[in-house]
mmCIF file of C-alpha atoms in Angstrom:
data_model
loop_
_atom_site.group_PDB
_atom_site.id
_atom_site.type_symbol
_atom_site.label_atom_id
_atom_site.label_comp_id
_atom_site.label_asym_id
_atom_site.label_seq_id
_atom_site.Cartn_x
_atom_site.Cartn_y
_atom_site.Cartn_z
ATOM 1 C CA MET A 1 19.786 -24.882 -100.175
ATOM 2 C CA ARG A 2 21.933 -25.408 -97.062
ATOM 3 C CA ARG A 3 24.612 -23.077 -98.420
ATOM 4 C CA SER A 4 21.981 -20.460 -99.146
ATOM 5 C CA SER A 5 20.567 -20.761 -95.632
ATOM 6 C CA ALA A 6 24.062 -20.546 -94.118
ATOM 7 C CA SER A 7 24.809 -17.446 -96.198
ATOM 8 C CA VAL A 8 21.631 -15.761 -95.019
ATOM 9 C CA LYS A 9 22.485 -16.534 -91.392
ATOM 10 C CA ALA A 10 26.022 -15.199 -91.883
ATOM 11 C CA VAL A 11 24.713 -11.961 -93.383
ATOM 12 C CA LYS A 12 22.261 -11.562 -90.511
ATOM 13 C CA ALA A 13 25.018 -12.175 -87.970
ATOM 14 C CA VAL A 14 27.232 -9.555 -89.612
ATOM 15 C CA LEU A 15 24.380 -7.041 -89.674
ATOM 16 C CA VAL A 16 23.622 -7.675 -86.011
ATOM 17 C CA VAL A 17 27.287 -7.182 -85.075
ATOM 18 C CA LEU A 18 27.458 -3.955 -87.081
ATOM 19 C CA LEU A 19 24.273 -2.718 -85.452
ATOM 20 C CA LEU A 20 25.624 -3.486 -81.986
ATOM 21 C CA VAL A 21 28.900 -1.721 -82.757
ATOM 22 C CA PHE A 22 27.054 1.292 -84.138
ATOM 23 C CA THR A 23 24.791 1.417 -81.065
ATOM 24 C CA LEU A 24 27.322 0.729 -78.314
ATOM 25 C CA PHE A 25 30.388 2.530 -79.661
ATOM 26 C CA PRO A 26 29.356 6.009 -78.413
ATOM 27 C CA THR A 27 28.936 4.581 -74.911
ATOM 28 C CA TYR A 28 32.325 2.861 -75.134
ATOM 29 C CA TRP A 29 33.966 6.081 -76.332
ATOM 30 C CA MET A 30 32.396 7.998 -73.454
ATOM 31 C CA LEU A 31 33.670 5.516 -70.856
ATOM 32 C CA VAL A 32 37.181 5.361 -72.339
ATOM 33 C CA SER A 33 37.420 9.153 -72.381
ATOM 34 C CA ALA A 34 36.088 9.421 -68.836
ATOM 35 C CA PHE A 35 38.774 7.103 -67.433
ATOM 36 C CA ASP A 36 41.601 8.426 -69.644
ATOM 37 C CA GLY A 37 43.762 10.866 -67.713
ATOM 38 C CA ARG A 38 45.092 12.401 -70.932
ATOM 39 C CA ALA A 39 41.748 12.795 -72.735
ATOM 40 C CA GLY A 40 41.644 16.473 -71.866
ATOM 41 C CA GLN A 41 45.023 17.094 -73.511
ATOM 42 C CA GLY A 42 45.115 15.313 -76.831
ATOM 43 C CA GLY A 43 41.609 13.887 -77.098
ATOM 44 C CA ALA A 44 40.431 10.347 -76.519
ATOM 45 C CA THR A 45 41.738 7.193 -78.144
ATOM 46 C CA LEU A 46 40.243 3.737 -78.640
ATOM 47 C CA LEU A 47 42.161 2.522 -75.575
ATOM 48 C CA PRO A 48 42.851 4.700 -72.521
ATOM 49 C CA ARG A 49 46.484 5.773 -72.276
ATOM 50 C CA GLU A 50 46.376 6.481 -68.547
ATOM 51 C CA LEU A 51 43.634 4.966 -66.382
ATOM 52 C CA THR A 52 42.575 7.359 -63.642
ATOM 53 C CA LEU A 53 39.596 8.539 -61.598
ATOM 54 C CA HIS A 54 40.823 12.132 -61.586
ATOM 55 C CA ASN A 55 38.187 13.241 -64.103
ATOM 56 C CA PHE A 56 35.397 11.984 -61.855
ATOM 57 C CA SER A 57 36.849 13.505 -58.687
ATOM 58 C CA TYR A 58 37.367 16.837 -60.429
ATOM 59 C CA VAL A 59 33.833 16.864 -61.815
ATOM 60 C CA LEU A 60 32.220 16.005 -58.478
ATOM 61 C CA THR A 61 34.284 18.419 -56.376
ATOM 62 C CA ASP A 62 35.758 21.364 -58.267
ATOM 63 C CA GLY A 63 33.204 21.070 -61.059
ATOM 64 C CA GLY A 64 30.247 21.278 -58.658
ATOM 65 C CA PHE A 65 28.577 18.230 -60.167
ATOM 66 C CA GLY A 66 27.560 16.993 -56.725
ATOM 67 C CA THR A 67 25.211 19.975 -56.413
ATOM 68 C CA PHE A 68 23.865 19.389 -59.909
ATOM 69 C CA LEU A 69 23.181 15.747 -59.077
ATOM 70 C CA ARG A 70 21.327 16.673 -55.901
ATOM 71 C CA ASN A 71 19.172 19.195 -57.765
ATOM 72 C CA SER A 72 18.379 16.675 -60.511
ATOM 73 C CA VAL A 73 17.416 13.983 -57.990
ATOM 74 C CA VAL A 74 15.083 16.397 -56.177
ATOM 75 C CA VAL A 75 13.477 17.606 -59.408
ATOM 76 C CA ALA A 76 13.144 14.119 -60.925
ATOM 77 C CA LEU A 77 11.665 12.491 -57.802
ATOM 78 C CA ALA A 78 9.258 15.381 -57.230
ATOM 79 C CA THR A 79 8.145 15.185 -60.865
ATOM 80 C CA VAL A 80 7.595 11.421 -60.627
ATOM 81 C CA VAL A 81 5.557 11.617 -57.410
ATOM 82 C CA VAL A 82 3.379 14.607 -58.325
ATOM 83 C CA SER A 83 2.729 13.584 -61.936
ATOM 84 C CA GLY A 84 2.055 9.977 -60.886
ATOM 85 C CA VAL A 85 -0.544 10.915 -58.276
ATOM 86 C CA VAL A 86 -2.310 13.485 -60.472
ATOM 87 C CA ALA A 87 -2.239 11.264 -63.576
ATOM 88 C CA LEU A 88 -3.629 8.286 -61.656
ATOM 89 C CA LEU A 89 -6.532 10.249 -60.186
ATOM 90 C CA ALA A 90 -7.269 11.913 -63.533
ATOM 91 C CA SER A 91 -7.177 8.574 -65.367
ATOM 92 C CA VAL A 92 -9.695 7.111 -62.900
ATOM 93 C CA ALA A 93 -11.964 10.099 -63.524
ATOM 94 C CA VAL A 94 -11.897 9.846 -67.331
ATOM 95 C CA ALA A 95 -12.141 6.033 -67.366
ATOM 96 C CA ARG A 96 -14.851 5.499 -64.758
ATOM 97 C CA PHE A 97 -17.029 8.610 -64.782
ATOM 98 C CA ARG A 98 -19.150 10.091 -67.530
ATOM 99 C CA PHE A 99 -19.207 13.877 -67.661
ATOM 100 C CA ARG A 100 -19.666 16.640 -70.196
ATOM 101 C CA PHE A 101 -16.844 17.211 -72.699
ATOM 102 C CA ARG A 102 -15.116 14.011 -71.583
ATOM 103 C CA THR A 103 -14.289 12.928 -75.136
ATOM 104 C CA GLN A 104 -13.128 16.413 -76.072
ATOM 105 C CA MET A 105 -10.819 16.483 -73.070
ATOM 106 C CA LEU A 106 -9.246 13.163 -74.081
ATOM 107 C CA MET A 107 -8.696 14.449 -77.602
ATOM 108 C CA LEU A 108 -7.135 17.607 -76.162
ATOM 109 C CA ILE A 109 -4.693 15.467 -74.181
ATOM 110 C CA LEU A 110 -3.647 13.755 -77.420
ATOM 111 C CA VAL A 111 -3.245 17.093 -79.194
ATOM 112 C CA VAL A 112 -1.025 18.418 -76.401
ATOM 113 C CA GLN A 113 1.316 15.452 -76.889
ATOM 114 C CA MET A 114 1.714 16.381 -80.557
ATOM 115 C CA VAL A 115 2.853 19.952 -79.848
ATOM 116 C CA PRO A 116 6.664 20.372 -80.141
ATOM 117 C CA LEU A 117 8.235 21.220 -76.793
ATOM 118 C CA GLU A 118 10.065 24.177 -78.322
ATOM 119 C CA ALA A 119 6.696 25.826 -79.016
ATOM 120 C CA LEU A 120 5.869 25.731 -75.305
ATOM 121 C CA VAL A 121 9.032 27.400 -74.004
ATOM 122 C CA ILE A 122 7.823 31.000 -74.204
ATOM 123 C CA PRO A 123 4.241 30.398 -72.882
ATOM 124 C CA LEU A 124 5.531 28.360 -69.939
ATOM 125 C CA PHE A 125 8.285 30.905 -69.260
ATOM 126 C CA VAL A 126 5.697 33.670 -69.051
ATOM 127 C CA GLN A 127 3.495 31.646 -66.696
ATOM 128 C CA ILE A 128 6.390 30.724 -64.398
ATOM 129 C CA ARG A 129 7.516 34.364 -64.402
ATOM 130 C CA ASP A 130 4.030 35.522 -63.386
ATOM 131 C CA LEU A 131 4.113 32.986 -60.543
ATOM 132 C CA LYS A 132 7.443 34.491 -59.365
ATOM 133 C CA LEU A 133 9.122 31.095 -59.656
ATOM 134 C CA LEU A 134 11.888 31.850 -62.148
ATOM 135 C CA GLY A 135 15.248 30.553 -60.976
ATOM 136 C CA THR A 136 13.690 28.005 -58.607
ATOM 137 C CA LEU A 137 13.459 24.235 -58.670
ATOM 138 C CA THR A 138 9.770 24.499 -57.801
ATOM 139 C CA GLY A 139 9.021 26.274 -61.076
ATOM 140 C CA LEU A 140 10.996 23.642 -62.969
ATOM 141 C CA VAL A 141 9.041 20.825 -61.294
ATOM 142 C CA ILE A 142 5.747 22.475 -62.246
ATOM 143 C CA VAL A 143 6.819 22.609 -65.899
ATOM 144 C CA TYR A 144 8.020 18.996 -65.929
ATOM 145 C CA VAL A 145 4.791 17.816 -64.312
ATOM 146 C CA SER A 146 2.785 19.624 -66.986
ATOM 147 C CA LEU A 147 4.886 17.917 -69.675
ATOM 148 C CA ALA A 148 4.514 14.453 -68.133
ATOM 149 C CA LEU A 149 0.788 14.572 -67.363
ATOM 150 C CA PRO A 150 -0.672 14.152 -70.901
ATOM 151 C CA PHE A 151 1.255 10.928 -71.508
ATOM 152 C CA GLY A 152 0.612 9.685 -67.976
ATOM 153 C CA ILE A 153 -3.138 10.312 -68.070
ATOM 154 C CA TRP A 154 -3.602 8.737 -71.488
ATOM 155 C CA MET A 155 -1.569 5.655 -70.636
ATOM 156 C CA LEU A 156 -3.043 5.054 -67.171
ATOM 157 C CA ARG A 157 -6.536 5.472 -68.573
ATOM 158 C CA GLY A 158 -5.995 2.243 -70.533
ATOM 159 C CA PHE A 159 -4.984 0.390 -67.367
ATOM 160 C CA VAL A 160 -7.957 1.667 -65.373
ATOM 161 C CA ALA A 161 -10.362 0.861 -68.202
ATOM 162 C CA ALA A 162 -8.936 -2.682 -68.376
ATOM 163 C CA VAL A 163 -9.904 -3.360 -64.752
ATOM 164 C CA PRO A 164 -13.389 -4.952 -64.680
ATOM 165 C CA VAL A 165 -15.976 -2.789 -62.982
ATOM 166 C CA GLU A 166 -17.332 -5.944 -61.312
ATOM 167 C CA LEU A 167 -14.249 -6.070 -59.078
ATOM 168 C CA GLU A 168 -14.997 -2.618 -57.734
ATOM 169 C CA GLU A 169 -18.669 -3.462 -57.272
ATOM 170 C CA ALA A 170 -17.736 -6.622 -55.376
ATOM 171 C CA ALA A 171 -15.531 -4.563 -53.066
ATOM 172 C CA TYR A 172 -18.414 -2.156 -52.413
ATOM 173 C CA LEU A 173 -20.759 -5.089 -51.633
ATOM 174 C CA ASP A 174 -18.228 -6.376 -49.117
ATOM 175 C CA GLY A 175 -18.438 -3.057 -47.307
ATOM 176 C CA ALA A 176 -15.278 -1.394 -48.592
ATOM 177 C CA SER A 177 -15.208 2.381 -48.911
ATOM 178 C CA TRP A 178 -14.022 4.065 -52.098
ATOM 179 C CA SER A 179 -10.597 4.760 -50.601
ATOM 180 C CA ARG A 180 -10.250 1.133 -49.431
ATOM 181 C CA MET A 181 -11.330 -0.155 -52.843
ATOM 182 C CA PHE A 182 -8.840 2.190 -54.496
ATOM 183 C CA ARG A 183 -5.933 1.023 -52.325
ATOM 184 C CA SER A 184 -6.719 -2.707 -52.247
ATOM 185 C CA VAL A 185 -8.303 -3.384 -55.660
ATOM 186 C CA LEU A 186 -7.585 -0.715 -58.248
ATOM 187 C CA LEU A 187 -4.082 0.433 -57.301
ATOM 188 C CA PRO A 188 -2.410 -3.027 -57.378
ATOM 189 C CA LEU A 189 -3.900 -3.742 -60.814
ATOM 190 C CA VAL A 190 -2.738 -0.473 -62.381
ATOM 191 C CA ALA A 191 0.676 -0.546 -60.659
ATOM 192 C CA PRO A 192 2.528 -1.729 -63.834
ATOM 193 C CA GLY A 193 1.181 1.249 -65.747
ATOM 194 C CA LEU A 194 2.131 3.565 -62.899
ATOM 195 C CA VAL A 195 5.681 2.211 -63.048
ATOM 196 C CA ALA A 196 5.844 2.777 -66.816
ATOM 197 C CA THR A 197 4.613 6.368 -66.566
ATOM 198 C CA SER A 198 6.967 7.030 -63.646
ATOM 199 C CA ILE A 199 9.929 5.913 -65.768
ATOM 200 C CA PHE A 200 8.865 8.282 -68.533
ATOM 201 C CA SER A 201 8.505 11.158 -66.044
ATOM 202 C CA PHE A 202 11.882 10.400 -64.456
ATOM 203 C CA ILE A 203 13.790 10.291 -67.743
ATOM 204 C CA THR A 204 12.058 13.458 -68.961
ATOM 205 C CA ALA A 205 13.008 15.397 -65.831
ATOM 206 C CA TRP A 206 16.531 13.934 -65.687
ATOM 207 C CA ASN A 207 17.593 14.620 -69.276
ATOM 208 C CA GLU A 208 15.675 17.797 -70.148
ATOM 209 C CA PHE A 209 17.823 20.817 -71.054
ATOM 210 C CA ILE A 210 15.880 23.584 -72.839
ATOM 211 C CA PHE A 211 13.337 24.378 -70.122
ATOM 212 C CA ALA A 212 15.909 24.042 -67.354
ATOM 213 C CA MET A 213 18.271 26.458 -69.079
ATOM 214 C CA THR A 214 15.473 28.924 -69.805
ATOM 215 C CA LEU A 215 13.826 28.905 -66.385
ATOM 216 C CA LEU A 216 16.883 28.685 -64.136
ATOM 217 C CA GLY A 217 18.852 31.368 -65.966
ATOM 218 C CA GLY A 218 22.007 32.341 -64.084
ATOM 219 C CA GLU A 219 21.165 30.521 -60.841
ATOM 220 C CA ALA A 220 24.170 28.199 -60.979
ATOM 221 C CA ASP A 221 23.399 26.638 -57.579
ATOM 222 C CA LYS A 222 20.039 25.473 -58.979
ATOM 223 C CA TYR A 223 21.392 23.880 -62.145
ATOM 224 C CA THR A 224 20.521 20.291 -62.996
ATOM 225 C CA VAL A 225 23.007 17.823 -64.476
ATOM 226 C CA ALA A 226 21.986 18.616 -68.054
ATOM 227 C CA ILE A 227 22.894 22.297 -67.621
ATOM 228 C CA GLY A 228 25.849 21.585 -65.355
ATOM 229 C CA LEU A 229 27.481 19.531 -68.093
ATOM 230 C CA LYS A 230 27.423 22.599 -70.356
ATOM 231 C CA SER A 231 29.744 24.449 -67.968
ATOM 232 C CA PHE A 232 32.647 22.213 -69.047
ATOM 233 C CA PHE A 233 32.414 23.455 -72.631
ATOM 234 C CA GLN A 234 34.667 26.484 -73.073
ATOM 235 C CA GLN A 235 34.773 29.058 -75.848
ATOM 236 C CA ASN A 236 38.169 28.086 -77.222
ATOM 237 C CA SER A 237 38.749 24.596 -75.804
ATOM 238 C CA ASN A 238 36.878 21.744 -74.155
ATOM 239 C CA ASP A 239 37.957 19.486 -71.299
ATOM 240 C CA TRP A 240 36.797 16.230 -72.857
ATOM 241 C CA GLY A 241 37.888 14.134 -69.890
ATOM 242 C CA SER A 242 35.621 16.097 -67.547
ATOM 243 C CA ILE A 243 32.827 16.253 -70.116
ATOM 244 C CA MET A 244 32.822 12.491 -70.598
ATOM 245 C CA ALA A 245 33.105 11.866 -66.845
ATOM 246 C CA GLY A 246 30.057 14.067 -66.298
ATOM 247 C CA SER A 247 28.226 12.320 -69.130
ATOM 248 C CA THR A 248 29.009 8.962 -67.532
ATOM 249 C CA ILE A 249 27.699 10.141 -64.163
ATOM 250 C CA ILE A 250 24.494 11.258 -65.869
ATOM 251 C CA THR A 251 24.054 8.176 -68.059
ATOM 252 C CA VAL A 252 25.027 5.203 -65.908
ATOM 253 C CA PRO A 253 22.370 5.643 -63.172
ATOM 254 C CA VAL A 254 19.633 5.915 -65.816
ATOM 255 C CA MET A 255 20.924 2.825 -67.642
ATOM 256 C CA ILE A 256 21.046 0.785 -64.442
ATOM 257 C CA PHE A 257 17.572 1.958 -63.450
ATOM 258 C CA PHE A 258 16.178 1.099 -66.872
ATOM 259 C CA ILE A 259 17.762 -2.364 -66.855
ATOM 260 C CA LEU A 260 16.279 -3.114 -63.437
ATOM 261 C CA VAL A 261 12.742 -2.148 -64.461
ATOM 262 C CA GLN A 262 12.880 -3.270 -68.096
ATOM 263 C CA LYS A 263 10.647 -6.318 -67.619
ATOM 264 C CA ARG A 264 8.070 -4.370 -65.645
ATOM 265 C CA LEU A 265 8.146 -1.582 -68.221
ATOM 266 C CA SER A 266 7.555 -3.998 -71.120
ATOM 267 C CA ALA A 267 4.695 -5.680 -69.265
ATOM 268 C CA GLY A 268 3.202 -2.326 -68.456
ATOM 269 C CA LEU A 269 3.304 -1.066 -72.026
ATOM 270 C CA VAL A 270 1.649 -4.237 -73.356
ATOM 271 C CA ALA A 271 -0.982 -4.441 -70.616
ATOM 272 C CA GLY A 272 -2.002 -0.845 -71.092
ATOM 273 C CA ALA A 273 -2.961 -1.534 -74.692
ATOM 274 C CA VAL A 274 -5.462 -4.279 -73.884
ATOM 275 C CA LYS A 275 -8.447 -2.038 -73.475
ATOM 276 C CA GLY A 276 -8.916 1.673 -74.146
#
């Protein structure tokens, strides 16, 4: 029995190690290639042949990645702020107030989440074109906000519905106005859900490629990091050192951000499912 138990544990350990290798190896390969000064010549190897920061300096200066980073930060932060505010107010409306077609609207929000993003490219392109916002970061923010709102509204609705109405009524009896009750009672209780939806909005705006490429067109000074990385792919050859350095610049900030908020994100996802 002990041998059988030890064998099972050994098999599980091997499977875990294989899973970790399979999951982490692409990241390791990206980092090795980014710091390998000869990756652009003969391709990357398991160990860097020449450690250097040249790939990063080239990407940030001559490659124009500094501009791409600035554009992505502006777009991502604007998407997080606008979608967070609108989703929070909309979730309060659908969770606390009773109005006509309320249930139908909630079902419509769910249906929108099921639509493939590729099916929305042409309709959103036409709308942004009619608004004269093609080739602008403003038009891109509007599209990203529209993509983030269905998830944000549906998730925050669960947090708002989980807050007892008696707390709000007690605040009113103490003389608080609606705005004071919202700031002091409701907002702190739904803050974990707001953090979770903000992370979703940030990652969506940071990594998205199709809409950015379609809406920004040839405006190279407006490119985000996802499109800017494409500029290092050539027709006949690719500079893998620069490509991996750019990929590292894109990936590492998101990984660090996710690690820092992981506990709050997990708590937010669980708490939002308590009551719908």
